PDB file of C-alpha atoms in Angstrom:
ATOM      1  CA  MET A 195      -0.165   0.038   0.043  1.00 55.00           C
ATOM      2  CA  SER A 196       1.253   3.405  -0.904  1.00 61.00           C
ATOM      3  CA  LEU A 197       1.927   6.108   1.487  1.00 53.00           C
ATOM      4  CA  GLU A 198      -1.193   8.211  -0.018  1.00 57.00           C
ATOM      5  CA  GLN A 199      -3.199   5.162   0.569  1.00 56.00           C
ATOM      6  CA  GLN A 200      -2.025   4.561   4.189  1.00 54.00           C
ATOM      7  CA  ILE A 201      -2.902   8.265   4.853  1.00 54.00           C
ATOM      8  CA  GLY A 202      -6.303   8.026   3.319  1.00 54.00           C
ATOM      9  CA  ALA A 203      -6.897   4.904   5.363  1.00 57.00           C
ATOM     10  CA  LEU A 204      -5.809   6.487   8.527  1.00 54.00           C
ATOM     11  CA  VAL A 205      -7.917   9.780   7.855  1.00 50.00           C
ATOM     12  CA  LYS A 206     -10.973   7.405   7.306  1.00 57.00           C
ATOM     13  CA  ALA A 207     -10.431   5.565  10.524  1.00 56.00           C
ATOM     14  CA  SER A 208     -10.333   8.704  12.217  1.00 57.00           C
ATOM     15  CA  GLU A 209     -13.337  10.012  10.840  1.00 54.00           C
ATOM     16  CA  ASN A 210     -15.057   6.817  11.806  1.00 56.00           C
ATOM     17  CA  LEU A 211     -13.877   7.178  15.319  1.00 53.00           C
ATOM     18  CA  THR A 212     -14.809  10.741  15.721  1.00 56.00           C
ATOM     19  CA  GLY A 213     -18.365   9.687  14.234  1.00 55.00           C
ATOM     20  CA  ALA A 214     -18.479   6.818  16.990  1.00 55.00           C
ATOM     21  CA  VAL A 215     -17.660   9.189  19.719  1.00 53.00           C
ATOM     22  CA  ASN A 216     -19.960  11.838  18.644  1.00 56.00           C
ATOM     23  CA  GLY A 217     -22.682   9.149  18.671  1.00 61.00           C
ATOM     24  CA  LYS A 218     -21.775   8.131  22.227  1.00 59.00           C
ATOM     25  CA  ILE A 219     -21.778  11.584  23.333  1.00 58.00           C
ATOM     26  CA  GLY A 220     -25.020  12.068  22.027  1.00 62.00           C
ATOM     27  CA  GLU A 221     -26.271   8.953  23.837  1.00 66.00           C
ATOM     28  CA  ILE A 222     -24.745  10.181  26.956  1.00 63.00           C
ATOM     29  CA  ASP A 223     -26.245  13.651  26.700  1.00 63.00           C
ATOM     30  CA  LYS A 224     -29.736  12.067  26.224  1.00 66.00           C
ATOM     31  CA  LYS A 225     -29.082   9.874  29.378  1.00 61.00           C
ATOM     32  CA  VAL A 226     -27.794  12.785  31.307  1.00 60.00           C
ATOM     33  CA  ASN A 227     -31.021  14.795  30.279  1.00 61.00           C
ATOM     34  CA  VAL A 228     -33.077  11.979  31.310  1.00 58.00           C
ATOM     35  CA  ALA A 229     -31.437  11.603  34.975  1.00 54.00           C
ATOM     36  CA  THR A 230     -31.298  15.528  35.669  1.00 53.00           C
ATOM     37  CA  SER A 231     -34.952  15.692  34.736  1.00 54.00           C
ATOM     38  CA  ALA A 232     -35.677  12.690  36.958  1.00 49.00           C
ATOM     39  CA  VAL A 233     -33.450  13.906  40.002  1.00 51.00           C
ATOM     40  CA  PRO A 234     -35.874  16.674  40.778  1.00 56.00           C
ATOM     41  CA  GLU A 235     -38.822  14.699  40.655  1.00 56.00           C
ATOM     42  CA  GLN A 236     -37.427  12.150  43.025  1.00 60.00           C
ATOM     43  CA  ILE A 237     -36.315  14.867  45.207  1.00 59.00           C
ATOM     44  CA  ARG A 238     -39.968  16.129  45.092  1.00 60.00           C
ATOM     45  CA  LYS A 239     -41.443  12.740  46.048  1.00 64.00           C
ATOM     46  CA  SER A 240     -39.279  12.470  48.942  1.00 67.00           C
ATOM     47  CA  MET A 241     -39.937  16.016  50.280  1.00 81.00           C
ATOM     48  CA  TYR A 242     -43.766  15.745  49.789  1.00 87.00           C
ATOM     49  CA  VAL A 243     -44.695  12.323  51.376  1.00 86.00           C
ATOM     50  CA  THR A 244     -48.136  10.941  51.567  1.00 90.00           C
ATOM     51  CA  CYS A 245     -48.084   7.840  53.613  1.00 94.00           C
ATOM     52  CA  TYR A 246     -51.008   5.695  54.866  1.00 96.00           C
ATOM     53  CA  VAL A 247     -51.044   4.024  58.222  1.00 97.00           C
ATOM     54  CA  ASP A 248     -53.181   0.817  59.118  1.00 97.00           C
ATOM     55  CA  ALA A 249     -52.376  -0.053  62.973  1.00 96.00           C
ATOM     56  CA  ILE A 250     -53.710  -3.424  62.609  1.00 96.00           C
ATOM     57  CA  ASN A 251     -53.087  -4.855  59.239  1.00 96.00           C
ATOM     58  CA  GLY A 252     -50.045  -2.328  58.120  1.00 96.00           C
ATOM     59  CA  ASP A 253     -46.534  -3.499  57.712  1.00 97.00           C
ATOM     60  CA  ASP A 254     -43.499  -0.889  58.400  1.00 96.00           C
ATOM     61  CA  SER A 255     -41.622  -2.674  55.505  1.00 95.00           C
ATOM     62  CA  ARG A 256     -44.025  -1.379  53.060  1.00 94.00           C
ATOM     63  CA  SER A 257     -44.121   1.884  51.112  1.00 92.00           C
ATOM     64  CA  GLY A 258     -47.147   3.290  52.492  1.00 94.00           C
ATOM     65  CA  ASP A 259     -48.107   4.821  49.251  1.00 92.00           C
ATOM     66  CA  THR A 260     -51.478   3.178  49.068  1.00 93.00           C
ATOM     67  CA  HIS A 261     -54.274   1.879  51.765  1.00 95.00           C
ATOM     68  CA  ALA A 262     -52.967  -1.666  50.473  1.00 95.00           C
ATOM     69  CA  ALA A 263     -49.447  -0.883  51.239  1.00 96.00           C
ATOM     70  CA  ALA A 264     -50.034   1.024  54.646  1.00 96.00           C
ATOM     71  CA  LYS A 265     -47.428   1.132  57.160  1.00 97.00           C
ATOM     72  CA  ARG A 266     -48.280   0.051  60.672  1.00 97.00           C
ATOM     73  CA  THR A 267     -46.794   2.988  62.842  1.00 96.00           C
ATOM     74  CA  ILE A 268     -46.594   6.424  63.031  1.00 94.00           C
ATOM     75  CA  GLN A 269     -42.805   6.252  63.774  1.00 93.00           C
ATOM     76  CA  ALA A 270     -42.137   4.400  60.518  1.00 95.00           C
ATOM     77  CA  VAL A 271     -43.690   7.227  58.373  1.00 93.00           C
ATOM     78  CA  LEU A 272     -41.902  10.211  60.324  1.00 91.00           C
ATOM     79  CA  ASP A 273     -38.497   8.264  60.138  1.00 90.00           C
ATOM     80  CA  SER A 274     -38.879   7.529  56.423  1.00 88.00           C
ATOM     81  CA  ALA A 275     -39.052  10.994  55.471  1.00 87.00           C
ATOM     82  CA  PRO A 276     -35.965  13.371  55.513  1.00 85.00           C
ATOM     83  CA  SER A 277     -35.388  16.648  57.348  1.00 82.00           C
ATOM     84  CA  GLY A 278     -37.399  19.423  55.674  1.00 82.00           C
ATOM     85  CA  ALA A 279     -40.107  17.214  54.330  1.00 87.00           C
ATOM     86  CA  ILE A 280     -43.620  17.892  54.451  1.00 88.00           C
ATOM     87  CA  ILE A 281     -45.467  14.607  55.536  1.00 90.00           C
ATOM     88  CA  TRP A 282     -49.048  13.925  55.029  1.00 91.00           C
ATOM     89  CA  CYS A 283     -49.724  10.772  57.442  1.00 93.00           C
ATOM     90  CA  SER A 284     -53.381   9.488  57.039  1.00 95.00           C
ATOM     91  CA  LEU A 285     -54.489   7.203  59.709  1.00 96.00           C
ATOM     92  CA  LYS A 286     -57.091   4.639  59.367  1.00 96.00           C
ATOM     93  CA  ASP A 287     -60.385   5.393  60.782  1.00 95.00           C
ATOM     94  CA  GLY A 288     -61.646   3.676  64.064  1.00 94.00           C
ATOM     95  CA  GLN A 289     -58.178   2.537  64.977  1.00 95.00           C
ATOM     96  CA  GLU A 290     -55.756   3.512  67.997  1.00 92.00           C
ATOM     97  CA  HIS A 291     -52.417   4.620  66.662  1.00 94.00           C
ATOM     98  CA  LEU A 292     -49.944   4.750  69.388  1.00 90.00           C
ATOM     99  CA  ILE A 293     -46.767   6.683  70.168  1.00 87.00           C
ATOM    100  CA  ASN A 294     -44.697   4.643  72.266  1.00 84.00           C
ATOM    101  CA  THR A 295     -41.277   6.070  71.735  1.00 84.00           C
ATOM    102  CA  LYS A 296     -39.498   9.454  71.351  1.00 83.00           C
ATOM    103  CA  ILE A 297     -39.991  10.263  67.740  1.00 86.00           C
ATOM    104  CA  ASN A 298     -37.486  12.620  66.107  1.00 81.00           C
ATOM    105  CA  ALA A 299     -39.298  14.952  63.674  1.00 81.00           C
ATOM    106  CA  SER A 300     -36.551  17.498  63.070  1.00 78.00           C
ATOM    107  CA  ASN A 301     -37.574  20.336  60.724  1.00 80.00           C
ATOM    108  CA  LYS A 302     -40.353  18.364  59.460  1.00 85.00           C
ATOM    109  CA  THR A 303     -43.948  19.417  58.665  1.00 86.00           C
ATOM    110  CA  ILE A 304     -46.630  16.832  59.743  1.00 88.00           C
ATOM    111  CA  ILE A 305     -50.195  16.545  58.790  1.00 89.00           C
ATOM    112  CA  PHE A 306     -52.283  13.979  60.322  1.00 91.00           C
ATOM    113  CA  SER A 307     -55.653  12.997  58.848  1.00 92.00           C
ATOM    114  CA  SER A 308     -57.909  10.198  58.675  1.00 93.00           C
ATOM    115  CA  TRP A 309     -58.485   8.033  55.483  1.00 93.00           C
ATOM    116  CA  ASN A 310     -62.225   8.516  55.106  1.00 91.00           C
ATOM    117  CA  TYR A 311     -63.216  11.498  57.436  1.00 90.00           C
ATOM    118  CA  SER A 312     -65.896   9.058  58.884  1.00 90.00           C
ATOM    119  CA  SER A 313     -67.641   9.562  62.186  1.00 90.00           C
ATOM    120  CA  ASN A 314     -65.336   7.164  63.837  1.00 93.00           C
ATOM    121  CA  LYS A 315     -62.241   9.145  63.994  1.00 93.00           C
ATOM    122  CA  PRO A 316     -58.805   7.669  64.294  1.00 94.00           C
ATOM    123  CA  THR A 317     -57.011   8.192  67.663  1.00 92.00           C
ATOM    124  CA  ILE A 318     -53.563   9.224  68.497  1.00 90.00           C
ATOM    125  CA  ARG A 319     -52.646   7.922  71.769  1.00 86.00           C
ATOM    126  CA  VAL A 320     -49.285   8.442  73.855  1.00 80.00           C
ATOM    127  CA  VAL A 321     -48.370   5.761  76.099  1.00 78.00           C
ATOM    128  CA  SER A 322     -45.435   4.694  78.394  1.00 75.00           C
ATOM    129  CA  TYR A 323     -42.334   2.704  77.472  1.00 77.00           C
ATOM    130  CA  ILE A 324     -39.078   1.610  79.094  1.00 78.00           C
ATOM    131  CA  ASP A 325     -35.754   3.170  78.038  1.00 78.00           C
ATOM    132  CA  ASN A 326     -32.667   2.272  80.028  1.00 78.00           C
ATOM    133  CA  SER A 327     -34.601   1.067  82.828  1.00 77.00           C
ATOM    134  CA  LYS A 328     -36.577   4.261  82.841  1.00 76.00           C
ATOM    135  CA  CYS A 329     -40.407   4.584  82.347  1.00 73.00           C
ATOM    136  CA  MET A 330     -40.915   7.334  79.570  1.00 73.00           C
ATOM    137  CA  ILE A 331     -43.797   8.472  77.664  1.00 75.00           C
ATOM    138  CA  GLY A 332     -44.109   8.621  73.840  1.00 78.00           C
ATOM    139  CA  THR A 333     -43.453  12.209  72.284  1.00 80.00           C
ATOM    140  CA  ILE A 334     -42.977  13.822  68.787  1.00 81.00           C
ATOM    141  CA  GLN A 335     -39.622  15.378  69.752  1.00 73.00           C
ATOM    142  CA  GLN A 336     -38.345  18.381  67.825  1.00 64.00           C
ATOM    143  CA  PRO A 337     -35.213  19.944  68.831  1.00 45.00           C
ATOM    144  CA  MET A 338     -35.392  23.008  66.148  1.00 52.00           C
ATOM    145  CA  SER A 339     -38.838  23.675  64.755  1.00 60.00           C
ATOM    146  CA  VAL A 340     -41.855  21.746  64.172  1.00 67.00           C
ATOM    147  CA  HIS A 341     -45.335  22.178  62.445  1.00 78.00           C
ATOM    148  CA  CYS A 342     -47.970  19.757  63.229  1.00 82.00           C
ATOM    149  CA  TYR A 343     -51.565  19.688  61.959  1.00 86.00           C
ATOM    150  CA  TYR A 344     -54.350  17.192  63.083  1.00 88.00           C
ATOM    151  CA  VAL A 345     -57.329  17.039  60.975  1.00 88.00           C
ATOM    152  CA  HIS A 346     -60.285  14.924  61.939  1.00 91.00           C
ATOM    153  CA  ILE A 347     -58.123  13.153  64.599  1.00 91.00           C
ATOM    154  CA  THR A 348     -58.850  12.243  68.442  1.00 90.00           C
ATOM    155  CA  ILE A 349     -55.863  12.810  70.481  1.00 87.00           C
ATOM    156  CA  ASP A 350     -56.006  10.856  73.874  1.00 83.00           C
ATOM    157  CA  ASP A 351     -53.541  10.382  76.654  1.00 70.00           C
ATOM    158  CA  TYR A 352     -55.805   8.370  79.037  1.00 55.00           C
ATOM    159  CA  LEU A 353     -54.660   4.864  78.273  1.00 48.00           C
ATOM    160  CA  ASP A 354     -51.863   4.648  80.906  1.00 49.00           C
ATOM    161  CA  THR A 355     -52.266   7.985  82.833  1.00 51.00           C
ATOM    162  CA  ASP A 356     -51.057   6.555  86.210  1.00 56.00           C
ATOM    163  CA  SER A 357     -47.730   4.961  84.788  1.00 58.00           C
ATOM    164  CA  PRO A 358     -44.800   5.699  87.070  1.00 60.00           C
ATOM    165  CA  LEU A 359     -42.899   8.014  84.910  1.00 61.00           C
ATOM    166  CA  ASP A 360     -39.209   8.581  85.590  1.00 54.00           C
ATOM    167  CA  MET A 361     -39.293  12.145  84.009  1.00 56.00           C
ATOM    168  CA  TYR A 362     -41.747  14.941  83.238  1.00 52.00           C
ATOM    169  CA  ALA A 363     -44.087  14.186  80.852  1.00 49.00           C
ATOM    170  CA  ARG A 364     -43.118  16.083  77.784  1.00 60.00           C
ATOM    171  CA  GLY A 365     -46.444  15.665  76.141  1.00 63.00           C
ATOM    172  CA  PHE A 366     -47.571  14.887  72.422  1.00 70.00           C
ATOM    173  CA  VAL A 367     -45.129  17.576  70.751  1.00 74.00           C
ATOM    174  CA  SER A 368     -42.027  18.691  72.345  1.00 70.00           C
ATOM    175  CA  ASN A 369     -39.090  20.926  71.527  1.00 61.00           C
ATOM    176  CA  GLY A 370     -36.942  19.274  74.103  1.00 57.00           C
ATOM    177  CA  ASP A 371     -34.683  21.838  75.859  1.00 54.00           C
ATOM    178  CA  ARG A 372     -33.861  24.192  72.855  1.00 55.00           C
ATOM    179  CA  PRO A 373     -35.348  27.369  71.537  1.00 51.00           C
ATOM    180  CA  ALA A 374     -38.033  26.538  69.235  1.00 60.00           C
ATOM    181  CA  ASN A 375     -41.100  27.998  67.274  1.00 71.00           C
ATOM    182  CA  PRO A 376     -43.485  25.097  67.223  1.00 73.00           C
ATOM    183  CA  THR A 377     -46.932  25.615  65.488  1.00 79.00           C
ATOM    184  CA  VAL A 378     -49.872  23.074  66.310  1.00 83.00           C
ATOM    185  CA  THR A 379     -53.220  23.181  64.479  1.00 85.00           C
ATOM    186  CA  ILE A 380     -56.015  20.940  65.291  1.00 87.00           C
ATOM    187  CA  SER A 381     -59.113  21.098  63.173  1.00 88.00           C
ATOM    188  CA  SER A 382     -62.368  19.237  63.540  1.00 89.00           C
ATOM    189  CA  GLY A 383     -60.736  17.052  66.229  1.00 88.00           C
ATOM    190  CA  ASN A 384     -61.154  15.956  69.928  1.00 89.00           C
ATOM    191  CA  ILE A 385     -58.723  16.066  72.737  1.00 87.00           C
ATOM    192  CA  THR A 386     -59.007  14.231  75.795  1.00 84.00           C
ATOM    193  CA  HIS A 387     -56.450  15.547  78.225  1.00 80.00           C
ATOM    194  CA  SER A 388     -55.539  13.510  81.691  1.00 74.00           C
ATOM    195  CA  GLY A 389     -52.110  14.258  82.255  1.00 71.00           C
ATOM    196  CA  PHE A 390     -49.816  15.213  79.596  1.00 73.00           C
ATOM    197  CA  PRO A 391     -49.713  18.568  77.719  1.00 77.00           C
ATOM    198  CA  LEU A 392     -50.432  18.691  74.085  1.00 79.00           C
ATOM    199  CA  LEU A 393     -47.393  20.868  73.354  1.00 77.00           C
ATOM    200  CA  HIS A 394     -44.419  21.182  75.846  1.00 73.00           C
ATOM    201  CA  SER A 395     -41.650  23.532  75.838  1.00 66.00           C
ATOM    202  CA  ALA A 396     -38.732  22.969  78.286  1.00 59.00           C
ATOM    203  CA  GLY A 397     -37.812  25.998  80.168  1.00 56.00           C
ATOM    204  CA  ARG A 398     -36.210  28.338  77.426  1.00 58.00           C
ATOM    205  CA  PRO A 399     -38.060  31.017  75.555  1.00 56.00           C
ATOM    206  CA  THR A 400     -40.242  29.629  73.042  1.00 65.00           C
ATOM    207  CA  GLU A 401     -42.962  31.198  70.736  1.00 71.00           C
ATOM    208  CA  ALA A 402     -45.386  28.774  70.228  1.00 74.00           C
ATOM    209  CA  SER A 403     -48.603  29.034  68.142  1.00 79.00           C
ATOM    210  CA  VAL A 404     -51.574  26.822  68.619  1.00 83.00           C
ATOM    211  CA  LEU A 405     -54.868  26.849  66.752  1.00 84.00           C
ATOM    212  CA  LEU A 406     -57.951  24.814  67.925  1.00 86.00           C
ATOM    213  CA  SER A 407     -60.695  24.918  65.312  1.00 85.00           C
ATOM    214  CA  ARG A 408     -64.146  23.366  65.610  1.00 86.00           C
ATOM    215  CA  CYS A 409     -62.907  21.020  68.287  1.00 87.00           C
ATOM    216  CA  SER A 410     -63.909  19.451  71.819  1.00 89.00           C
ATOM    217  CA  TYR A 411     -61.539  19.534  74.594  1.00 88.00           C
ATOM    218  CA  ILE A 412     -62.395  17.048  77.654  1.00 88.00           C
ATOM    219  CA  ARG A 413     -60.400  17.248  80.885  1.00 86.00           C
ATOM    220  CA  ARG A 414     -60.502  14.121  82.676  1.00 80.00           C
ATOM    221  CA  GLU A 415     -59.486  13.492  86.364  1.00 74.00           C
ATOM    222  CA  SER A 416     -56.111  12.292  87.061  1.00 70.00           C
ATOM    223  CA  LYS A 417     -54.037  11.070  90.055  1.00 66.00           C
ATOM    224  CA  ARG A 418     -51.300  13.334  88.590  1.00 65.00           C
ATOM    225  CA  THR A 419     -50.889  17.005  88.634  1.00 67.00           C
ATOM    226  CA  MET A 420     -52.635  18.393  85.585  1.00 73.00           C
ATOM    227  CA  PRO A 421     -50.612  20.566  83.511  1.00 76.00           C
ATOM    228  CA  LYS A 422     -51.948  22.928  81.013  1.00 81.00           C
ATOM    229  CA  LEU A 423     -53.017  21.853  77.740  1.00 82.00           C
ATOM    230  CA  ILE A 424     -50.333  23.973  76.419  1.00 81.00           C
ATOM    231  CA  GLU A 425     -46.878  24.465  78.446  1.00 76.00           C
ATOM    232  CA  CYS A 426     -44.628  26.976  76.797  1.00 73.00           C
ATOM    233  CA  ALA A 427     -42.846  30.146  77.671  1.00 67.00           C
ATOM    234  CA  GLY A 428     -44.630  32.357  75.163  1.00 69.00           C
ATOM    235  CA  GLY A 429     -46.661  32.356  71.980  1.00 71.00           C
ATOM    236  CA  GLY A 430     -50.366  32.435  71.501  1.00 76.00           C
ATOM    237  CA  LEU A 431     -53.511  30.140  71.682  1.00 81.00           C
ATOM    238  CA  TYR A 432     -56.280  30.741  69.045  1.00 82.00           C
ATOM    239  CA  LEU A 433     -59.623  29.409  69.498  1.00 82.00           C
ATOM    240  CA  TYR A 434     -62.503  28.856  67.047  1.00 80.00           C
ATOM    241  CA  SER A 435     -65.599  27.090  67.867  1.00 82.00           C
ATOM    242  CA  VAL A 436     -64.131  25.160  70.801  1.00 84.00           C
ATOM    243  CA  GLY A 437     -66.082  23.116  73.373  1.00 86.00           C
ATOM    244  CA  LEU A 438     -64.950  22.716  76.912  1.00 87.00           C
ATOM    245  CA  SER A 439     -65.843  19.600  79.046  1.00 89.00           C
ATOM    246  CA  ASN A 440     -64.874  19.690  82.713  1.00 87.00           C
ATOM    247  CA  ALA A 441     -62.490  22.561  81.990  1.00 85.00           C
ATOM    248  CA  THR A 442     -62.368  26.310  81.766  1.00 82.00           C
ATOM    249  CA  HIS A 443     -60.071  28.304  79.600  1.00 80.00           C
ATOM    250  CA  LYS A 444     -57.674  28.760  82.377  1.00 79.00           C
ATOM    251  CA  ASP A 445     -56.865  24.881  81.921  1.00 83.00           C
ATOM    252  CA  LEU A 446     -55.666  25.598  78.473  1.00 83.00           C
ATOM    253  CA  VAL A 447     -52.469  27.766  78.468  1.00 79.00           C
ATOM    254  CA  ASN A 448     -50.173  29.679  80.840  1.00 73.00           C
ATOM    255  CA  LEU A 449     -51.387  33.259  80.456  1.00 73.00           C
ATOM    256  CA  ASN A 450     -49.158  36.321  79.767  1.00 72.00           C
ATOM    257  CA  ARG A 451     -50.439  39.576  80.567  1.00 73.00           C
ATOM    258  CA  ASP A 452     -49.458  43.295  79.686  1.00 74.00           C
ATOM    259  CA  ARG A 453     -48.827  45.928  82.292  1.00 79.00           C
ATOM    260  CA  ASN A 454     -52.622  46.727  82.260  1.00 76.00           C
ATOM    261  CA  GLY A 455     -53.486  43.172  83.010  1.00 71.00           C
ATOM    262  CA  VAL A 456     -54.668  42.314  79.499  1.00 70.00           C
ATOM    263  CA  VAL A 457     -53.981  38.635  78.318  1.00 70.00           C
ATOM    264  CA  MET A 458     -51.584  38.861  75.430  1.00 70.00           C
ATOM    265  CA  ASN A 459     -51.056  35.284  74.275  1.00 70.00           C
ATOM    266  CA  TRP A 460     -54.649  34.378  73.708  1.00 69.00           C
ATOM    267  CA  ASN A 461     -57.093  35.381  70.791  1.00 65.00           C
ATOM    268  CA  SER A 462     -60.455  33.734  71.003  1.00 58.00           C
ATOM    269  CA  ASN A 463     -64.332  34.037  70.138  1.00 52.00           C
ATOM    270  CA  TYR A 464     -64.800  33.043  73.555  1.00 50.00           C
ATOM    271  CA  ASP A 465     -63.823  36.326  75.187  1.00 51.00           C
ATOM    272  CA  LEU A 466     -66.882  36.725  77.367  1.00 46.00           C
ATOM    273  CA  ALA A 467     -66.395  33.141  78.524  1.00 52.00           C
ATOM    274  CA  ALA A 468     -63.153  33.676  79.476  1.00 55.00           C
ATOM    275  CA  THR A 469     -63.892  36.651  81.317  1.00 54.00           C
ATOM    276  CA  ALA A 470     -66.470  34.455  83.190  1.00 49.00           C
ATOM    277  CA  ASP A 471     -63.927  31.950  83.839  1.00 60.00           C
ATOM    278  CA  GLY A 472     -61.660  34.611  85.665  1.00 59.00           C
ATOM    279  CA  VAL A 473     -59.157  34.779  82.833  1.00 59.00           C
TER     280      VAL A 473
END
């Protein structure tokens, strides 16, 4: 083969290689485009979670995406979502859903609701558990900031109200011992209170906001020293169409007053009733 033919063959081979490389680059570009478009969608799915809970027939190893694939516990739902996520935790009607451990819900927004919004609402109940030979109560623990919404839910702490606890009962939602700005909303729900606060903030200044809308509040007798429903250093309680049973407004929250004696952390359409209570 002459030198010219060798050069021609070399040029041809180079052209073929260039074409093959360009083709592979095109394929890679397509795959990168697919991957980069899929990543935001996957992030969206992980940050906006809808999960169903069946306390009897559920299984925590399931996805929780449908009724048929429901998880069994609230803890499994909250643990499965990353920090910063918005979690819609849908509880099966007519069941008791127990919180029997300290659930870390750091920087998570949690919406609890029922499957079918039937008259037989699901119940979230705090119970005691043993940790390092100490008797504790379950809580949604949040060391930084937390938002919890309860829609068409019954909240009840009466199951084991006389358990010999080894520490102060922190309640359904707690920010532990760090500053926080928790928000709790209960809509179309029921609260049965017999020993543990719904929201507890330990010691340090905390601006908590609690809204009770179209709810009933029942205060049961207990052998314990009954705390307020809301135990925190500051913030506001907002009421709309709330029915009280065996309780007065003074049982709901520690009151902060201005220099004229006017309550500052309290807004309500029950102002006249609050006045009658001596608030």
